[in-house]
Coordinates of C-alpha atoms in Angstrom, one line a residue:
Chain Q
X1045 CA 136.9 141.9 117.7
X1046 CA 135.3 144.5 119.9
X1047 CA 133.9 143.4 123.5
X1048 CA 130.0 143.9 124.3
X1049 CA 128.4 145.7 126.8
X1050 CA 127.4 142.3 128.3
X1051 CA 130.5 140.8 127.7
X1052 CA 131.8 143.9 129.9
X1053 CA 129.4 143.5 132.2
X1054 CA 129.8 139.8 132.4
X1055 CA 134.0 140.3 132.8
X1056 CA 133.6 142.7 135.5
X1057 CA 131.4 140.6 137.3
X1058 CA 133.1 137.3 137.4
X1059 CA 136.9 138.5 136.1
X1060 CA 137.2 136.3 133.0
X1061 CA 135.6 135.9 129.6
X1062 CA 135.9 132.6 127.5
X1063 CA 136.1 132.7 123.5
X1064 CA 135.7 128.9 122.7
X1065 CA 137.4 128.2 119.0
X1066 CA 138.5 132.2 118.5
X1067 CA 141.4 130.8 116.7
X1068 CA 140.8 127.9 113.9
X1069 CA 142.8 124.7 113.5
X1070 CA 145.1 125.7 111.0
X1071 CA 146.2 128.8 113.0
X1072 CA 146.6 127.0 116.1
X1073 CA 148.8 124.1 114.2
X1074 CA 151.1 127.0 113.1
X1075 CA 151.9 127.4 117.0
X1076 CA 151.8 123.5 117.9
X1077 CA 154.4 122.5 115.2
X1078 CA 157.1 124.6 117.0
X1079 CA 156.4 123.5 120.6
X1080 CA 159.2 120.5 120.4
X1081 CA 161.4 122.1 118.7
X1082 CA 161.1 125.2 121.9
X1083 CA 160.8 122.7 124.2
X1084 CA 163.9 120.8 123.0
X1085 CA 166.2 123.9 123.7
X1086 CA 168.7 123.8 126.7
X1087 CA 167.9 127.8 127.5
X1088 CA 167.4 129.2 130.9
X1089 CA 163.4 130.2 129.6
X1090 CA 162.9 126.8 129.6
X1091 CA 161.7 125.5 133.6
X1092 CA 161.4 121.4 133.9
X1093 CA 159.2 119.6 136.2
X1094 CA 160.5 118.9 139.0
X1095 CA 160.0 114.8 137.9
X1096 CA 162.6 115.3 135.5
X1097 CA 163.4 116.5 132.2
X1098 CA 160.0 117.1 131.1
X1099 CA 159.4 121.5 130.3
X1100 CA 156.4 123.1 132.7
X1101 CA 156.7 126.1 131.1
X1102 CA 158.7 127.8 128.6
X1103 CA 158.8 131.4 128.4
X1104 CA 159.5 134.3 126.2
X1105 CA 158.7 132.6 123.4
X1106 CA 157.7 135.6 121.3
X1107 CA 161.5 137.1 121.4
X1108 CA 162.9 133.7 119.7
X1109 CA 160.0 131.8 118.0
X1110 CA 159.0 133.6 114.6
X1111 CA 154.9 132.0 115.1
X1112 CA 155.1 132.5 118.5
X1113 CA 156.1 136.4 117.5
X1114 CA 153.0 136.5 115.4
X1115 CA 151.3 135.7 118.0
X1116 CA 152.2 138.3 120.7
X1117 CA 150.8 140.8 117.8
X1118 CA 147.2 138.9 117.1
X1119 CA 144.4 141.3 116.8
X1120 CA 141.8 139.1 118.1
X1121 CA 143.8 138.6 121.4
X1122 CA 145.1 142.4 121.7
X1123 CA 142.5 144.7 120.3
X1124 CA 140.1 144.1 123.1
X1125 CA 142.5 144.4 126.0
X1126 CA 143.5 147.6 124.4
X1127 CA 139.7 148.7 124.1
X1128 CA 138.9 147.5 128.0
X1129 CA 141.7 149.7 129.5
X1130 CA 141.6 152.7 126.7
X1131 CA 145.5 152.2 126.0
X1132 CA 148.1 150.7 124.4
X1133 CA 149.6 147.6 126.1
X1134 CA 153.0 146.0 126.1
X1135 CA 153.8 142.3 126.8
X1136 CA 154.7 141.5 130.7
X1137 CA 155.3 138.0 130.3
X1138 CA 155.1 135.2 127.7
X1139 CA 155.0 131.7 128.8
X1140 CA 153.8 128.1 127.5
X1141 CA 152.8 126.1 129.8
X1142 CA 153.4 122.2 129.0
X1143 CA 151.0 120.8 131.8
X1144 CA 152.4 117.5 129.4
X1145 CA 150.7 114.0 130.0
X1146 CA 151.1 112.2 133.2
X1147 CA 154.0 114.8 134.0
X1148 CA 152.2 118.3 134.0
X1149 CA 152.1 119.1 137.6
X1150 CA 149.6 121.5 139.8
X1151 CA 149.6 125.2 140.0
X1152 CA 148.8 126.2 143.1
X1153 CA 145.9 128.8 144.5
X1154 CA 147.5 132.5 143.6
X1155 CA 147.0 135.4 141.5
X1156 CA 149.5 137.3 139.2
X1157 CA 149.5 140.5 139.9
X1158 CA 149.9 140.3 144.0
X1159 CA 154.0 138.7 142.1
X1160 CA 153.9 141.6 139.8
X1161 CA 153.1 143.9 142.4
X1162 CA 155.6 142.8 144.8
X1163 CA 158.4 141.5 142.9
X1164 CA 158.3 143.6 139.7
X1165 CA 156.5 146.8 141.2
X1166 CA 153.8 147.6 138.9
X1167 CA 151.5 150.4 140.1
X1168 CA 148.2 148.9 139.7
X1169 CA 146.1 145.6 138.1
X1170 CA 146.5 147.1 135.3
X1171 CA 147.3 144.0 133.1
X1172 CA 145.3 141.3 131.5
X1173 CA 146.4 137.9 131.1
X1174 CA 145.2 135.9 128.2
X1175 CA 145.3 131.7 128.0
X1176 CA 145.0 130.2 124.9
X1177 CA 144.8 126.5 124.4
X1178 CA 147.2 124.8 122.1
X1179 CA 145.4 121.4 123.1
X1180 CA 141.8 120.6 123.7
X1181 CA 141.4 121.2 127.6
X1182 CA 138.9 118.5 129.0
X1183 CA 138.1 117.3 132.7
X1184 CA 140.8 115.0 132.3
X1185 CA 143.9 117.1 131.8
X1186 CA 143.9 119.8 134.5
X1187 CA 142.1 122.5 133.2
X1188 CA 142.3 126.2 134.9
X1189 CA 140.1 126.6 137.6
X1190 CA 138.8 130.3 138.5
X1191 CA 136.8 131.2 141.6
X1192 CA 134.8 133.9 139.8
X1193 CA 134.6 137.1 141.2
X1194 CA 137.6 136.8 143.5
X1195 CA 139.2 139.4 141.4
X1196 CA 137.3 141.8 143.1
X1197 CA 138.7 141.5 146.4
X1198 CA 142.1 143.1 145.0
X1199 CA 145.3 141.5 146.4
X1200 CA 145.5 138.7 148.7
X1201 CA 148.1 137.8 151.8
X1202 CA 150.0 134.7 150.2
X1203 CA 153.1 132.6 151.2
X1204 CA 155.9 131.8 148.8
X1205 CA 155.6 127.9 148.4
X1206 CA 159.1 127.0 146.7
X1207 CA 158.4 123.5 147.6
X1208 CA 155.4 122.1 146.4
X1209 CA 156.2 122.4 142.3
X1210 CA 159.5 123.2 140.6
X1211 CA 158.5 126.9 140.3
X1212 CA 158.3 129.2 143.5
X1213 CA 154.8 130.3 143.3
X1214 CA 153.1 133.4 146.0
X1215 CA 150.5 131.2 147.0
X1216 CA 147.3 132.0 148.8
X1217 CA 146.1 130.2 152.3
X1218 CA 143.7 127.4 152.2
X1219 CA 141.0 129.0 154.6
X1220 CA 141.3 132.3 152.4
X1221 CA 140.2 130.0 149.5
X1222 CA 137.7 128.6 151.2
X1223 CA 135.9 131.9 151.8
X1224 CA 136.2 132.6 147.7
X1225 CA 134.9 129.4 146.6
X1226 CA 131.8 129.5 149.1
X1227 CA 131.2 133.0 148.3
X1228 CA 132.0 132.6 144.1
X1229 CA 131.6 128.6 143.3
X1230 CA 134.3 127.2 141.1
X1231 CA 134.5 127.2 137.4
X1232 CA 137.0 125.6 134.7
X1233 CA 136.4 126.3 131.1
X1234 CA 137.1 123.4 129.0
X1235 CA 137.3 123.5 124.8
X1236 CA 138.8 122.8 121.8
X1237 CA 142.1 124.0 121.1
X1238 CA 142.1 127.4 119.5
X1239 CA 139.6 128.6 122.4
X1240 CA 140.5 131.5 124.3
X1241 CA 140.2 132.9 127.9
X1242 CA 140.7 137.1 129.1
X1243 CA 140.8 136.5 132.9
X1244 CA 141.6 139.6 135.4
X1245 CA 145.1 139.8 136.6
X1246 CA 143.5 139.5 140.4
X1247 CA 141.7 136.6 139.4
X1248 CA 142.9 133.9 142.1
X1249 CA 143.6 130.3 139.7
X1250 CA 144.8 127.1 140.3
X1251 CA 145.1 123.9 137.9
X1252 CA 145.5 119.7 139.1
X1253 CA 147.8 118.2 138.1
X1254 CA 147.6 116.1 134.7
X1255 CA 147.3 112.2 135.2
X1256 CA 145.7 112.0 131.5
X1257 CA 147.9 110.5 128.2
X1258 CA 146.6 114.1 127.2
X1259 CA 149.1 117.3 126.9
X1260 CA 147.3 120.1 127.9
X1261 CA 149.9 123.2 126.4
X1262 CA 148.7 126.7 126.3
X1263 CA 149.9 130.2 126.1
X1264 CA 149.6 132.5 129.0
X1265 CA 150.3 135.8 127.8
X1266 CA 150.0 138.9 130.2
X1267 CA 149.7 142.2 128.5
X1268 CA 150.3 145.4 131.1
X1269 CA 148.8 148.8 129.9
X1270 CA 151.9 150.9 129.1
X1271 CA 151.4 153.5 131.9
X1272 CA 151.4 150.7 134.1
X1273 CA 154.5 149.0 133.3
X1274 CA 156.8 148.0 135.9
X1275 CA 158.9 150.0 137.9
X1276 CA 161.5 147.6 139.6
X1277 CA 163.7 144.9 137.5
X1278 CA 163.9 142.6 140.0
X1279 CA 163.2 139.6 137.8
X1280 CA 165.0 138.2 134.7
X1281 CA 164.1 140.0 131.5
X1282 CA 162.7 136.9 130.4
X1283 CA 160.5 136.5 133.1
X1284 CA 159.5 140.0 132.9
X1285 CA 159.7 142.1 130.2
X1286 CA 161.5 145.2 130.4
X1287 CA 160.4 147.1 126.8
X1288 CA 157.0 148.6 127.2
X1289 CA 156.7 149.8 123.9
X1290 CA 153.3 149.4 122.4
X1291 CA 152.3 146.5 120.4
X1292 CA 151.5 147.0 117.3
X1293 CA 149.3 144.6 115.6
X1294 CA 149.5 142.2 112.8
X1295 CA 146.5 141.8 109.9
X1296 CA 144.0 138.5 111.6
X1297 CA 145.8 136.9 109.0
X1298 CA 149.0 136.7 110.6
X1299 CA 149.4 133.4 111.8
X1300 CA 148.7 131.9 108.3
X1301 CA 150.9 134.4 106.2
X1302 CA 154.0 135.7 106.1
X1303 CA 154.7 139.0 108.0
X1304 CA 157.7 140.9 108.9
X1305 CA 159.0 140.5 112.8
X1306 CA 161.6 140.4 115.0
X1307 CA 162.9 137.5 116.8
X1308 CA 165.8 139.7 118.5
X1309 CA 166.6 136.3 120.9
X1310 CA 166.7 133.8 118.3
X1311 CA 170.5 133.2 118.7
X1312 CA 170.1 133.2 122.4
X1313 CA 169.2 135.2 125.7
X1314 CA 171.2 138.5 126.1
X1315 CA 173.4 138.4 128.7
X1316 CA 170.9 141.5 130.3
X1317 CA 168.1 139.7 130.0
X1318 CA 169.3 136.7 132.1
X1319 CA 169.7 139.1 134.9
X1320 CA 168.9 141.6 138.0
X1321 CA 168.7 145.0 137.2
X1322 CA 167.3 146.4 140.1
Chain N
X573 CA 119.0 95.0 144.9
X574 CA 119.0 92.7 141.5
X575 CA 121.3 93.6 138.7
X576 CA 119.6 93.6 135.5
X577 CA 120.6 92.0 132.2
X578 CA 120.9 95.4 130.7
X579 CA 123.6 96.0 133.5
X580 CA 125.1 92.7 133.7
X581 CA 126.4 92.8 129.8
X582 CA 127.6 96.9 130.7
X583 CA 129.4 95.6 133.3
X584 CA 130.9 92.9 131.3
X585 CA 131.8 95.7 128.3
X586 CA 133.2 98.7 130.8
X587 CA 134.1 97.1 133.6
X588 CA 131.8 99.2 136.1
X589 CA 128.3 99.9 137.0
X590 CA 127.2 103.7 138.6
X591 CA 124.3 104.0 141.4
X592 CA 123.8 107.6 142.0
X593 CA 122.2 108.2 145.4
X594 CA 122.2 104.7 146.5
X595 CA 122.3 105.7 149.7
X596 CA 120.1 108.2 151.8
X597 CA 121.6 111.5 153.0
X598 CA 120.4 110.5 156.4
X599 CA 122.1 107.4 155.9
X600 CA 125.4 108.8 155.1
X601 CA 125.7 111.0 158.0
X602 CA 125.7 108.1 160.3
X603 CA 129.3 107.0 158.4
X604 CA 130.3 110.6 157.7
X605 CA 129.8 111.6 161.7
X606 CA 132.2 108.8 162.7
X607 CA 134.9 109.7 160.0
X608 CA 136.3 112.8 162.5
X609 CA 137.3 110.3 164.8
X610 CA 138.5 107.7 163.0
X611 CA 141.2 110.1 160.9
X612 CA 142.3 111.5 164.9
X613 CA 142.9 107.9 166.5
X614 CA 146.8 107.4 166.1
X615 CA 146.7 103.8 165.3
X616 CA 148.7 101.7 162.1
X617 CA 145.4 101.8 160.2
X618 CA 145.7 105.5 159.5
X619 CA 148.0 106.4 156.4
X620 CA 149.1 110.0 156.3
X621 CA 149.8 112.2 153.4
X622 CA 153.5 113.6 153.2
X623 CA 152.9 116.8 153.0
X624 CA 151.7 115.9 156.9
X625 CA 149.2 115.2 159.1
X626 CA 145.9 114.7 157.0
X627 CA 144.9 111.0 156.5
X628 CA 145.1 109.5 153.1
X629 CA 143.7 106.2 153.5
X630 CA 142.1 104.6 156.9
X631 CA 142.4 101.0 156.9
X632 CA 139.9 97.9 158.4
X633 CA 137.2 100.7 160.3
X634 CA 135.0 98.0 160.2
X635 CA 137.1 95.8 162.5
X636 CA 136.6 99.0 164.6
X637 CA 133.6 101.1 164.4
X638 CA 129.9 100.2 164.6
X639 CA 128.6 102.2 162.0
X640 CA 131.4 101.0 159.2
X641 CA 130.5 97.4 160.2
X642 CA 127.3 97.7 159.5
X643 CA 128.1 99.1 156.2
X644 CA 130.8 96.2 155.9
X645 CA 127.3 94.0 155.6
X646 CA 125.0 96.1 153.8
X647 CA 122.6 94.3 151.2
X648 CA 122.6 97.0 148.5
X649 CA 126.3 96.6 148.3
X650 CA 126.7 92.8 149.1
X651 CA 123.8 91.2 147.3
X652 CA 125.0 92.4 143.9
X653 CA 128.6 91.1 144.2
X654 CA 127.3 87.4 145.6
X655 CA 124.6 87.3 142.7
X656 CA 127.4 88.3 140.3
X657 CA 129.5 85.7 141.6
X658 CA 127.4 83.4 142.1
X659 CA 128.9 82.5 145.8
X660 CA 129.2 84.1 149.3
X661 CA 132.4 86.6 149.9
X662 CA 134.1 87.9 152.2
X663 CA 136.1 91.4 153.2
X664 CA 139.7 91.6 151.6
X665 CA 140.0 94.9 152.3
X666 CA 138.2 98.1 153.6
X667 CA 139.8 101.9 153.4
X668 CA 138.2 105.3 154.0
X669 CA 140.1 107.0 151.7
X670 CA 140.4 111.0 152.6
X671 CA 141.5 112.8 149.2
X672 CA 141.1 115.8 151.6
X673 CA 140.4 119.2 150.4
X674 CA 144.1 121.1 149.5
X675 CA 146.0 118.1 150.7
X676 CA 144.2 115.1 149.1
X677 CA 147.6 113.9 146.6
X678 CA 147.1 111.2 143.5
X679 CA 146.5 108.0 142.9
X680 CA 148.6 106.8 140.4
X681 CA 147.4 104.3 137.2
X682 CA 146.8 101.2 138.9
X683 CA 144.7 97.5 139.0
X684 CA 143.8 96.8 142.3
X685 CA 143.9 92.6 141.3
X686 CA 147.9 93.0 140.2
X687 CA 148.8 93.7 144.3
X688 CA 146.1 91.1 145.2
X689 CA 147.5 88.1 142.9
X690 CA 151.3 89.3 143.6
X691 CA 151.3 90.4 147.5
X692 CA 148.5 87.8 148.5
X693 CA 148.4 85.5 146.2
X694 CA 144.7 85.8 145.3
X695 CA 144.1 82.9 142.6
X696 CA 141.6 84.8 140.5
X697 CA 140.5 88.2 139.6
X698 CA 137.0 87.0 141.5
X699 CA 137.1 90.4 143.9
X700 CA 134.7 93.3 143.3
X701 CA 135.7 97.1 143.8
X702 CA 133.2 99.1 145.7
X703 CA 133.3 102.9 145.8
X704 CA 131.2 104.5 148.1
X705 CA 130.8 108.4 148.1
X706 CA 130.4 109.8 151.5
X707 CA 131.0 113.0 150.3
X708 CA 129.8 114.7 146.8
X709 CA 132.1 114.0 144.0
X710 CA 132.6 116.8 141.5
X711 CA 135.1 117.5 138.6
X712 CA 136.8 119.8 141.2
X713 CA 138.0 117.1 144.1
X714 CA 140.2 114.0 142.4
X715 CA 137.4 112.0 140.8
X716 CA 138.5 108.5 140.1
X717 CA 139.0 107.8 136.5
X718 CA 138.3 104.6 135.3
X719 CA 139.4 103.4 131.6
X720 CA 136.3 102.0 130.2
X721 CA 136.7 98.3 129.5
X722 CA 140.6 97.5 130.3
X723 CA 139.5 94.9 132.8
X724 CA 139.2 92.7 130.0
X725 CA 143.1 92.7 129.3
X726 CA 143.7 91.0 132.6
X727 CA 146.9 91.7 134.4
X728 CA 149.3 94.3 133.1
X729 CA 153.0 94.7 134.0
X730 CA 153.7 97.1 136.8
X731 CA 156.3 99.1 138.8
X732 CA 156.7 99.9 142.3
X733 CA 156.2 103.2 142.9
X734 CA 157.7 104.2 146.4
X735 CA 158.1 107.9 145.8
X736 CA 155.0 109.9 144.3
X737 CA 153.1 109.8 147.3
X738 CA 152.9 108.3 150.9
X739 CA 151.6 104.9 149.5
X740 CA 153.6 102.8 147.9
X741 CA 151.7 101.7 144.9
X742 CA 152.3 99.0 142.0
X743 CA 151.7 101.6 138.8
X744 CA 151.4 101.0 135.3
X745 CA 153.6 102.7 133.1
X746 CA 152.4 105.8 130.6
X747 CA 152.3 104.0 127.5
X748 CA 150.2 101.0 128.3
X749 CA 147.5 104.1 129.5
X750 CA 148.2 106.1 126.2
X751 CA 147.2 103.0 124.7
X752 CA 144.4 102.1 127.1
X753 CA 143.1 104.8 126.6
X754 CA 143.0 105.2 123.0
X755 CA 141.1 102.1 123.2
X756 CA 138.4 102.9 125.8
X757 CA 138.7 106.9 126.7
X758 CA 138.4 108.0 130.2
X759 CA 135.6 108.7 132.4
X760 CA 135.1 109.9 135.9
X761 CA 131.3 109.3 137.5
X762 CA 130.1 111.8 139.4
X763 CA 127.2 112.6 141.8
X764 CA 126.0 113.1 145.0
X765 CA 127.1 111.5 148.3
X766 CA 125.7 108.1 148.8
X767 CA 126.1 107.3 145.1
X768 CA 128.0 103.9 144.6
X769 CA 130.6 102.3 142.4
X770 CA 130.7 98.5 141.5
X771 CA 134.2 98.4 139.5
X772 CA 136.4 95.4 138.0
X773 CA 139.5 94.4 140.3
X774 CA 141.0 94.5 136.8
X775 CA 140.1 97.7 135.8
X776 CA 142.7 100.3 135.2
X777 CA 141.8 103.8 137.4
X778 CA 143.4 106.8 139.0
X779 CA 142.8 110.0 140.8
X780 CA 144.2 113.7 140.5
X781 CA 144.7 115.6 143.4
X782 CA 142.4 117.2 145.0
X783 CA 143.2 121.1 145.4
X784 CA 139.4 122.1 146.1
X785 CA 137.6 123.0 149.3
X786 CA 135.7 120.5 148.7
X787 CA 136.7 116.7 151.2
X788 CA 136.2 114.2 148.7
X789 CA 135.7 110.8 151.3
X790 CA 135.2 107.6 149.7
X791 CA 135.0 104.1 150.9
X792 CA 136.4 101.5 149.1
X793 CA 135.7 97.9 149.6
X794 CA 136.9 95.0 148.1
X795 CA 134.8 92.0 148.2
X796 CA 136.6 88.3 147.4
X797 CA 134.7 85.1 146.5
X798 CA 135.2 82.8 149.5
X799 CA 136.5 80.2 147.3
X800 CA 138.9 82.6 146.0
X801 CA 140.6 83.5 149.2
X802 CA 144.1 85.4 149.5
X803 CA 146.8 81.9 149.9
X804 CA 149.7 84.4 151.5
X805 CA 149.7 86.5 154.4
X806 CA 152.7 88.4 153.4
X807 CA 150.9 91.9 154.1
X808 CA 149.5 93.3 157.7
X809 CA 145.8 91.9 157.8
X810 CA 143.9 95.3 158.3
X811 CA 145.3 96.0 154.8
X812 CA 144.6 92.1 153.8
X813 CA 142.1 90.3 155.7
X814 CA 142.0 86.9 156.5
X815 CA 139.1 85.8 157.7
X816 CA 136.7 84.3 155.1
X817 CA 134.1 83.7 156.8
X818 CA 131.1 84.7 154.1
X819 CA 129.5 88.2 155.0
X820 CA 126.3 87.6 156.5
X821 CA 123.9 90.6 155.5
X822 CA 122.2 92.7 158.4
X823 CA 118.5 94.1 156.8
X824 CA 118.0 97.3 154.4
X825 CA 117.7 99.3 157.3
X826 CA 120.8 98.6 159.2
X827 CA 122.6 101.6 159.1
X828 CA 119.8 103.7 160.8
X829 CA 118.4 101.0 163.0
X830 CA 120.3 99.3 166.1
X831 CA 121.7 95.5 165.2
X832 CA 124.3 93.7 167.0
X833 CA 127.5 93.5 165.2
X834 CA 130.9 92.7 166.5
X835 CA 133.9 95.4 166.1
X836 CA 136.7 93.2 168.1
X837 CA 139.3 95.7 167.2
X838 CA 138.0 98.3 169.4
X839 CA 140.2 98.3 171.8
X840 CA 143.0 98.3 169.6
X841 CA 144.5 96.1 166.4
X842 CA 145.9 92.9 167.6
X843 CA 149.2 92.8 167.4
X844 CA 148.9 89.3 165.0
X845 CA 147.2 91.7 162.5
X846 CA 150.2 93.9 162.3
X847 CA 152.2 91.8 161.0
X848 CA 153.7 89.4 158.2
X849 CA 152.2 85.9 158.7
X850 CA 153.8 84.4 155.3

C-alpha cells in the first residue's frame, strides 16, 4: 500500500487520511474475538470508566495478545507511515479503546504529541497515530472528531483535566478550539469496521460520549520514527514503549494465518514496565 | 398549518414528524436575542450544569418574557397538536434547553409521559413534545435521538437517576434501549434553526453531550389536552403548569409584529409556583 501524491497532498493539508474497509471482515473478527477475553483481565493496562467496571481503554495489547501482535506488524497499516517519514518506525503506544455502549465516555479536545512531548520527551511530531475500527463507527456512537488542518499550528497551551473522565488528559482551552473549528470546520469519519484512519500526531481530536446500545472499539496505535523515539521514561512502559527497534513486518496475510511472534507479556507486566525510569 | 394524511399515519408509525425551517431566520432572532438574558437572571427557573455556571435548562420563559409568550401561542406549532387531538390544550411545560457549546452534558434515555403520569398524575399520554431549534442542529452539538416508533409500547419501567447530571431524570435502563433499538434503529433530525419537532410524550429519546463550538438551543414544549390535565401538584408549577386554560392562538405573524400578551411573572415567580401544592 503505497500513498499518492494526492493522498500526500490531501494529508498534509488537513492532517489525516481515511481508508474505509482497508481491512476485510474476517481479519477484523480475528481482532474482535479477543477483545473480552483482554478486557476481562485484572492488569494495570487495563483503565475503567470512571462509571464503574466497564474498560475505556486497554493498552499494550500487542506485548500479550498473539492477534493483537499481528497486528502491530500489518503492512497495510506500517508500510505507509514508514514511506511518509523515509524511516523505520517503532511502536509508541498501543491502546484499545472500548468507547463500550451507554458507558464509553468523552475524550476531550487535545493532541498527542504536546503529552509525548512533555511527559515522554520526544524531539519532534515525528509519529503517526493510526485508528482502526473494530466496530462500525456511525453518528450514534461517538465517532472521532478532527478539526482539519489544526495540525498545522504545531503544539498547543493545554491544561491537565484529571477530572472530567477517568484518564488525566492535557486538554486544550475552549476559546483555542473555537479559533480551529472556525478557521478548519469539523469532520468525523464514520465506516464500517475494518476502515482505517492515518491522522497527524498534532492533529487536535475529541470524541462524545457514547449513549448508543452500540460499542464503538478501535485500536489507536502511534508509531514514532525511530530517530525520534523518546528520550525521558517518565511514563509506564506500558503506556509508552521503551524498545524502539524497528518493526518488522508480517506478509498482508497475517492476521488470517499463522506467523511466528512474540507475546513477551503474556504471563504478565514486567515489574519494569509498570514503572518510572526516569 | 394542516397535517396531512401522509404525515398523520408517519406519525402514528415513528412517533415524530420533522419541519425543517419552519420558522424564519428573522423570526428566530427575536427568541434567540432574549435567550442572553434569560440564562443571566438568577431566578429558580434556571438549571445549571455541574460542571458550573452555564444553564442547562430554563424553565416557564413564557410566564416571563414577551417574545417566548408569543411563541407559547404560535399557530404553526399549536394548530397541529389541537387538530391532532381533536381538542384545545394547554402549556404543561416550557424549557429553553442550553446544551451549550463545551459544557452542554447528556440527556439520558428517557419518556417524557413516565414523569408526567407518575409526578403529576397526567391520566393519558394525550401531551405532544415540541422541539424547536433556535440554533442549527448538526451531528457535532448533542442531537436528540429519537427511537423510531417506541411510543407505541407505552410506559416503560424507569429509574431515578440523581447522579449523571444536574437534572434528576427518570431513565430507562440499557437493555430495554438495546432492544428498542434493535426494533426501530436510531435517528437524530437535523437542520437549520427554526426547524421544528412534533414528537410522542411516549417516545424513547436522548442527547450526547455537546463538546462542539457550536450552542445547540432548543425549546421544548409540551402541550396537554385540556381534558387531560395534570390531577397533582406535587412538582413546582414553572416545571408543571397548572393553568388549563386552552391556548388561545395570536396570528402567523406574531412573533415579528406587536400583540398584547400577558407575562405576569415578570417581576418575579410567585412564590405559590415554587412550591409543592399536592
Amino acid at each position: 500500500m503505497k500513498l499518492t501524491p494526492k493522498q500526500l497532498e490531501q494529508f498534509d493539508k488537513d492532517g489525516y487520511l481515511f481508508f474505509p474497509s482497508l481491512f476485510t471482515q474476517q481479519e477484523i473478527k480475528v481482532l474482535t474475538d479477543e477483545v473480552p477475553s483482554l478486557y476481562a483481565q485484572r492488569r494495570p493496562e487495563n483503565v475503567r470508566e470512571k462509571t464503574g467496571d466497564v474498560v475505556r481503554t486497554n493498552f499494550a495489547a500487542h506485548m500479550y495478545s498473539y492477534p493483537f501482535a499481528k497486528l502491530a506488524r500489518h503492512p497495510r497499516m506500517v508500510e505507509p507511515i514508514k514511506a511518509l517519514f523515509g524511516e523505520d518506525v517503532y511502536m509508541h503506544q498501543f491502546k484499545i479503546n472500548g468507547k463500550q455502549a451507554f458507558d464509553g465516555d468523552v475524550w476531550q479536545w487535545h493532541q498527542d504529541y504536546g503529552t509525548w512531548m512533555n511527559d515522554d520527551q520526544m524531539p519532534e511530531a515525528r509519529a503517526m497515530n493510526v485508528a482502526i475500527f473494530l466496530d462500525e463507527v456511525n453518528e450514534f456512537n461517538g465517532p472521532l472528531m478532527f478539526i482539519p488542518g489544526s495540525h498545522q499550528l504545531g503544539v498547543m497551551d493545554a491544561a491537565h483535566d484529571v477530572t472530567t473522565t477517568s484518564y488525566p488528559l492535557w486538554t486544550i482551552e475552549p476559546e483555542t478550539i473555537r479559533k480551529l473549528v472556525a478557521r478548519g470546520g469539523l469532520v468525523a469519519p464514520k465506516g464500517p469496521r475494518g476502515s482505517m484512519i492515518l491522522f497527524h500526531s498534532c492533529l487536535v481530536h475529541a470524541s462524545t460520549s457514547n449513549l448508543s446500545p452500540w460499542n464503538r472499539i478501535s485500536v489507536y496505535l502511534s508509531l514514532c520514527a525511530v530517530s525520534n523515539h523518546i528520550r525521558r521514561f517518565k511514563r509506564p512502559e506500558y503506556i509508552a514503549h521503551r524498545d524502539f527497534a524497528a518493526i518488522e513486518c508480517l506478509p498482508d496475510d497475517c492476521l488470517l494465518k499463522a506467523y511466528d511472534v512474540a507475546v513477551p507479556w503474556k504471563g504478565g507486566t514486567p515489574a519494569s514496565a509498570l514503572v518510572s525510569a526516569g
